[in-house]
Short mmCIF file of C-alpha atoms and ligand atoms in Angstrom, two decimals:
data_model
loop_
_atom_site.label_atom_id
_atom_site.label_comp_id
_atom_site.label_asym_id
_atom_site.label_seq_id
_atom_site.Cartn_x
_atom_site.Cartn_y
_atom_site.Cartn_z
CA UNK F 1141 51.77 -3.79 21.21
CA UNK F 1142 54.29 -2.34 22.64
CA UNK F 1143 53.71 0.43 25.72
CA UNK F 1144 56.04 2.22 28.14
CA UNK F 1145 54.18 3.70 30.65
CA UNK F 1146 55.81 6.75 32.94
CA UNK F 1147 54.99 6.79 36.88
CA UNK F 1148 55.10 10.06 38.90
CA UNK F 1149 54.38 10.68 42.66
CA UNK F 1150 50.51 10.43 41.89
CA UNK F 1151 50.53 6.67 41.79
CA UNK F 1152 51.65 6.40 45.23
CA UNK F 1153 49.43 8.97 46.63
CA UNK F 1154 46.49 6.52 47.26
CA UNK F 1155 49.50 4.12 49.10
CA UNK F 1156 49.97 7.39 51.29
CA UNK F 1157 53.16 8.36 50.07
CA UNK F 1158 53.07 12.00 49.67
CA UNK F 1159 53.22 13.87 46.28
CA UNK F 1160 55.62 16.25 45.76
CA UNK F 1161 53.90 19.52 44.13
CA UNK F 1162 50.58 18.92 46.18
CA UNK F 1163 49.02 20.97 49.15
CA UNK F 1164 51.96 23.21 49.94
CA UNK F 1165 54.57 21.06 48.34
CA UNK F 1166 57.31 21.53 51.70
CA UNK F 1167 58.72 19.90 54.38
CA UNK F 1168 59.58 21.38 57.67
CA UNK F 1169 59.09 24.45 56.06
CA UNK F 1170 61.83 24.01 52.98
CA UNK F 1171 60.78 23.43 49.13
CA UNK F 1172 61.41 20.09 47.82
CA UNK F 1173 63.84 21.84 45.34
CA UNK F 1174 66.00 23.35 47.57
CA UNK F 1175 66.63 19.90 49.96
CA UNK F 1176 67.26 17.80 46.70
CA UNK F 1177 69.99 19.42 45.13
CA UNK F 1178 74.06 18.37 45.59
CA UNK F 1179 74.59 22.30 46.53
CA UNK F 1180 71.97 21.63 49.53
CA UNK F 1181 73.71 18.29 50.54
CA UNK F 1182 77.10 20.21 50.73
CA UNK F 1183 75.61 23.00 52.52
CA UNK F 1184 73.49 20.89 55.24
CA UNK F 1185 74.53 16.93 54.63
CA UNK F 1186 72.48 16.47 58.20
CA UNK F 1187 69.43 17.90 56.88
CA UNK F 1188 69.11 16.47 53.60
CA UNK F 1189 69.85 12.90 55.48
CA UNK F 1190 66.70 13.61 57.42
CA UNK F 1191 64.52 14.27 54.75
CA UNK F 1192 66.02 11.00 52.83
CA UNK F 1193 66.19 9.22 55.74
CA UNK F 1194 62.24 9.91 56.36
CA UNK F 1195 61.05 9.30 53.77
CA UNK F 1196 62.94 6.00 53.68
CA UNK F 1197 61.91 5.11 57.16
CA UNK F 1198 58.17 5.72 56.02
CA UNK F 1199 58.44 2.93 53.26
CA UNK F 1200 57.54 0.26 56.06
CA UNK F 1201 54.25 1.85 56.21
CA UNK F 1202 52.69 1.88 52.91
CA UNK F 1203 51.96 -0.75 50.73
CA UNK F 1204 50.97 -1.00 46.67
CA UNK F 1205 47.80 0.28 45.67
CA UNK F 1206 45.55 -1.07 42.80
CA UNK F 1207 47.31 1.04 40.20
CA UNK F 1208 50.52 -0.79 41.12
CA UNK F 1209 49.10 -4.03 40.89
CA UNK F 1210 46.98 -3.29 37.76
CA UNK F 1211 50.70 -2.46 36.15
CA UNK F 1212 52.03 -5.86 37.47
CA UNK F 1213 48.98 -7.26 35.75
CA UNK F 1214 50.33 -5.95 32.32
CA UNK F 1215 53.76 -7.50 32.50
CA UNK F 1216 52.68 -10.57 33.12
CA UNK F 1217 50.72 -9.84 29.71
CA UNK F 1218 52.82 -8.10 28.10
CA UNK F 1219 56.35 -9.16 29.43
CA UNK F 1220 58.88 -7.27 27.55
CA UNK F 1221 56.68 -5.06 25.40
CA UNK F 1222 55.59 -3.20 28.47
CA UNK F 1223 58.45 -0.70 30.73
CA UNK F 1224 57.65 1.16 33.61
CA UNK F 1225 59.43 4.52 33.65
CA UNK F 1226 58.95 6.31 37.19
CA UNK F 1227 59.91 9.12 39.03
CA UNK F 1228 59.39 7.70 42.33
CA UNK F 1229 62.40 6.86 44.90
CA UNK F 1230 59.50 4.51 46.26
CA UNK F 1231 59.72 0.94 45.82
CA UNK F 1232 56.11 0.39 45.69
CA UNK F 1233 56.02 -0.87 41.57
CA UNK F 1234 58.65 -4.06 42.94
CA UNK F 1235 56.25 -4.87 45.54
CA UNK F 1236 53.33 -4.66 43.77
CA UNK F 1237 54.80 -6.61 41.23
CA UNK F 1238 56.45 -5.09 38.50
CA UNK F 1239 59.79 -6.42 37.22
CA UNK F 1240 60.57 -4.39 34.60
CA UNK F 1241 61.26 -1.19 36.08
CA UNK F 1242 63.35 2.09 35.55
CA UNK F 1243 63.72 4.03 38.40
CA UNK F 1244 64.40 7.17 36.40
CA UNK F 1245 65.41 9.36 39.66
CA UNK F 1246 66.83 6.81 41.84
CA UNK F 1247 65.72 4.57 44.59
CA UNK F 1248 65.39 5.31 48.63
CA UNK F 1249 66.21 2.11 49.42
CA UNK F 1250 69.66 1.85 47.66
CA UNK F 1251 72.63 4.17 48.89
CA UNK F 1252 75.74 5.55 46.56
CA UNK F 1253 79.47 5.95 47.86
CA UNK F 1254 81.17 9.00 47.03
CA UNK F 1255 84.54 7.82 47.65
CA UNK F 1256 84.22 4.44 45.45
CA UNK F 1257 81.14 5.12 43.45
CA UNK F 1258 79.22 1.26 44.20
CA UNK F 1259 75.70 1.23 45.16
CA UNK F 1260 74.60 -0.88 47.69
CA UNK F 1261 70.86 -2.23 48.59
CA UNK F 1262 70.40 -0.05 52.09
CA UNK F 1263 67.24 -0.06 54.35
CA UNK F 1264 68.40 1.99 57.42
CA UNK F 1265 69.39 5.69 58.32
CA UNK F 1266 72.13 7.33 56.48
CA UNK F 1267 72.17 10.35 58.61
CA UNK F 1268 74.37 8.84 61.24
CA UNK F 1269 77.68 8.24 58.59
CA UNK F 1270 77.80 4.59 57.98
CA UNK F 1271 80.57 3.14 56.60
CA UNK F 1272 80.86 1.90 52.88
CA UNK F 1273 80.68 -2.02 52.66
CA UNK F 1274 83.14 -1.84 50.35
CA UNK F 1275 85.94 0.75 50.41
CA UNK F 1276 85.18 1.81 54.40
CA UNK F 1277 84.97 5.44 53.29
CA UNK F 1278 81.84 7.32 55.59
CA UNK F 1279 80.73 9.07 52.30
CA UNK F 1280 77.27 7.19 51.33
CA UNK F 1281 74.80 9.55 49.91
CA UNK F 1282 70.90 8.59 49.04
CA UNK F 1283 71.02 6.86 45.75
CA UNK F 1284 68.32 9.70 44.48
CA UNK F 1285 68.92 12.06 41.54
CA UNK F 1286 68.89 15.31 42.67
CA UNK F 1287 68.08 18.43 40.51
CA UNK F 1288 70.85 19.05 38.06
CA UNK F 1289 72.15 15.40 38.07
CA UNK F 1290 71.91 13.42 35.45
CA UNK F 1291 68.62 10.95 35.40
CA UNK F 1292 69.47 7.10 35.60
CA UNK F 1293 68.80 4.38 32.56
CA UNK F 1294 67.93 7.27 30.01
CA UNK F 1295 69.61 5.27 26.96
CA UNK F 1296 67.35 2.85 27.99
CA UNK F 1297 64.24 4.27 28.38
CA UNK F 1298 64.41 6.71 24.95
CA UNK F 1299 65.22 3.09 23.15
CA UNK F 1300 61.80 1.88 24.71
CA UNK F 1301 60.01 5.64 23.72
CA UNK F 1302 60.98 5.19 20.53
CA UNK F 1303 59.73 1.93 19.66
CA UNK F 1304 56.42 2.16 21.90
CA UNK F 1305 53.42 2.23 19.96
CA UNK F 1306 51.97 3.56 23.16
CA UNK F 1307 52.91 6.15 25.70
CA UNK F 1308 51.04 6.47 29.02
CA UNK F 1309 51.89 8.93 31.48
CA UNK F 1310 50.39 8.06 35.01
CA UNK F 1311 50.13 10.13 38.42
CA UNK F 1312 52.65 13.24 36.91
CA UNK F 1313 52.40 17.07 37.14
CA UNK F 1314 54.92 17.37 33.89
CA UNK F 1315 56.85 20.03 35.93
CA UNK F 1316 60.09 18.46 35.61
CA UNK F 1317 62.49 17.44 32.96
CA UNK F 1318 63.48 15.35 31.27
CA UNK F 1319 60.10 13.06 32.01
CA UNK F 1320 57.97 16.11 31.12
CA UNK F 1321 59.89 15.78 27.76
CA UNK F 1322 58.56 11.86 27.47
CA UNK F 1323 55.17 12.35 25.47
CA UNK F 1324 56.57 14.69 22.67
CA UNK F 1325 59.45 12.52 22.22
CA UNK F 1326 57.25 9.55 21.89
CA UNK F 1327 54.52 10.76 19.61
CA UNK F 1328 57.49 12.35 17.19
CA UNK F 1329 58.52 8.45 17.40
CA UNK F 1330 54.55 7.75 16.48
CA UNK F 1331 53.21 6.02 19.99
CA UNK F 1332 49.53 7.24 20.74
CA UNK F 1333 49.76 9.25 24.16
CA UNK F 1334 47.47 9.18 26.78
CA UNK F 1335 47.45 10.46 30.12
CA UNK F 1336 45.66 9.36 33.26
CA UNK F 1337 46.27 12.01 36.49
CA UNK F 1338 43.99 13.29 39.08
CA UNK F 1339 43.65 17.03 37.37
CA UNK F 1340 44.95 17.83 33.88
CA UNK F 1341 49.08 18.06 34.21
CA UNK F 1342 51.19 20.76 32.95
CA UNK F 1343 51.30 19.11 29.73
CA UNK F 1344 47.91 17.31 29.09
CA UNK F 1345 47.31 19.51 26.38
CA UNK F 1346 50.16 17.42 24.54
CA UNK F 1347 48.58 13.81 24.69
CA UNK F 1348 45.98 12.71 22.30
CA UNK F 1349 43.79 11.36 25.30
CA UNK F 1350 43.46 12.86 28.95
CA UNK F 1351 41.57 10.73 31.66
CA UNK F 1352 41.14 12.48 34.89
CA UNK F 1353 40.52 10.91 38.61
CA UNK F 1354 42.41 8.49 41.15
CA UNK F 1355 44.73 6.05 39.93
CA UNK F 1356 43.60 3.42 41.83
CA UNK F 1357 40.51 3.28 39.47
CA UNK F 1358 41.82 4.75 36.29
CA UNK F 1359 44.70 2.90 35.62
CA UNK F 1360 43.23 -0.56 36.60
CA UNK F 1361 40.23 0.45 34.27
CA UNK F 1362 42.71 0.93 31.05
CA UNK F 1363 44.32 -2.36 32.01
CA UNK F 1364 41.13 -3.96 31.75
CA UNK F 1365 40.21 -2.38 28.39
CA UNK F 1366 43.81 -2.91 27.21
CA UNK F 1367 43.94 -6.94 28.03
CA UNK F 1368 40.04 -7.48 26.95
N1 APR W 1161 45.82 9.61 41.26
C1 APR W 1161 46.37 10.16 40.16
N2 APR W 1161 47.10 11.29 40.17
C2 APR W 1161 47.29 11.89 41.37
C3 APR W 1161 46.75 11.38 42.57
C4 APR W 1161 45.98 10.20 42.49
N3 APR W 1161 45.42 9.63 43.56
N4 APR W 1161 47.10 12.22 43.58
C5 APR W 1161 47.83 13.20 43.04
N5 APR W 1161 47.95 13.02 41.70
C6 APR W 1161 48.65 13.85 40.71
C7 APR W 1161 48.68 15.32 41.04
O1 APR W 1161 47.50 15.94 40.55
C8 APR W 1161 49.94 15.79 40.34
O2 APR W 1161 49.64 16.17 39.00
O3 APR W 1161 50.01 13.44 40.71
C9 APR W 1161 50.82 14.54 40.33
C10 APR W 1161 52.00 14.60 41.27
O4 APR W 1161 52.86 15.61 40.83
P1 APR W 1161 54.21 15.97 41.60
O5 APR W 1161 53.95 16.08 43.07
O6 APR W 1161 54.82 17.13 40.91
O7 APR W 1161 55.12 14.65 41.41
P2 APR W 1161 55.99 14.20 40.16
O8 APR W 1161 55.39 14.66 38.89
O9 APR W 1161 56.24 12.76 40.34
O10 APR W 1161 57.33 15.00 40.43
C11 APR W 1161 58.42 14.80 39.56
O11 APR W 1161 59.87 16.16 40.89
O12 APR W 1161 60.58 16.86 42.99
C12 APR W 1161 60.86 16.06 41.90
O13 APR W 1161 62.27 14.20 41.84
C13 APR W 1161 60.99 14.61 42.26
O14 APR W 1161 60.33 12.66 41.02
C14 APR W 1161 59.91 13.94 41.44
C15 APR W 1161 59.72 14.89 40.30
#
């Protein structure tokens, strides 16, 4: 069987990692959507460093939760039949255990030069201006997708979709493209759908199952019926 399973900010929530469309859904008073966007970075580079930079900085904290673990569980079943697909800048899925792993929107811990285009592994502050390890240039931006960029990996990940006999969508709202796109594409490709979320998502209506609670006790639940 073959299974690609799609992450959102939901299975980190229960890590304490903070969803993004939850409670009020701001920071310091801004939406989300107007700090991750390239016209915000060229407006105020200092603030959206903060907000990165946070964020980042709050990684040492948190650590996988079951759901992460229960996914690690599968790959080691499953191997290459099974790809996580998230959302999440987090690097939570790594630690928990997961190897095979698209990070769809980017990755905190990884920084992008603007003046030579590498990415580099990066665990501290951009906000002060480092310098690029490789061409010296103080233009390193957050390796994160913002809205109207272009999502990493997606040749990869619509190869998976399409082959996938099933799609699972974990821990998403479905309020943003293209991953709200993910469970049509898939069942037009004929993968059985199923989504497991604390409420019903923008799109539950679409899958042909809906579970609803915490995934810390959802998702390791399906493993268990999946491997048994
Ligand atoms: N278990 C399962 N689901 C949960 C839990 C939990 N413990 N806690 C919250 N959720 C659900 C919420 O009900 C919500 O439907 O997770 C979902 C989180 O939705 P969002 O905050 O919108 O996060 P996400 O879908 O990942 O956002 C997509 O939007 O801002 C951008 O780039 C950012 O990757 C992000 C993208």
């Amino acid at each position: 069987m073959k299974v690609v399973v799609l992450t959102g900010a939901g299975i980190s929530a229960e890590s304490g990692v903070p969803t993004f469309r939850d409670a009020d859904g701001l920071w310091h008073g801004h939406r989300v959507e107007e700090v991750a966007t390239p016209e915000a970075f060229a407006r105020q580079p200092s603030l959206v460093h903060r907000f990165y930079d946070e964020r980042r900085a709050a990684l040492a904290a948190v650590a996988p939760n079951p759901a992460h673990a229960a996914l690690a569980r599968l790959e080691d079943r499953l191997g290459d039949d099974l790809l996580v697909v998230t959302q999440n800048i987090d690097d939570l899925h790594e630690r928990g255990g997961s190897r095979r792993v698209v990070h769809l929107h980017g990755q905190l811990r990884s920084a992008l030069c603007r003046g030579c285009g590498e990415r580099f592994p990066w665990h501290d502050a951009l906000g002060d201006g480092p310098a690029c390890p490789r061409c010296g240039r103080r233009e390193l931006r957050p390796d994160v997708v913002w809205f109207g960029e272009i999502p990493y990996d997606m040749d990869r990940v619509l190869a998976a979709l399409g082959r996938a006999d099933l799609f699972v969508s974990i821990g998403t709202s479905g309020a943003v493209q293209p991953a709200a796109g993910f469970v049509g594409y898939a069942a037009g490709q004929g993968a059985r759908t199923l989504e497991l979320n604390l409420v019903p998502s923008h799109g539950s209506h679409l899958f042909d199952e809906a579970r609803h609670g915490p995934a810390s006790e959802l998702v390791p639940a399906w493993v268990d019926d999946l491997l048994r």
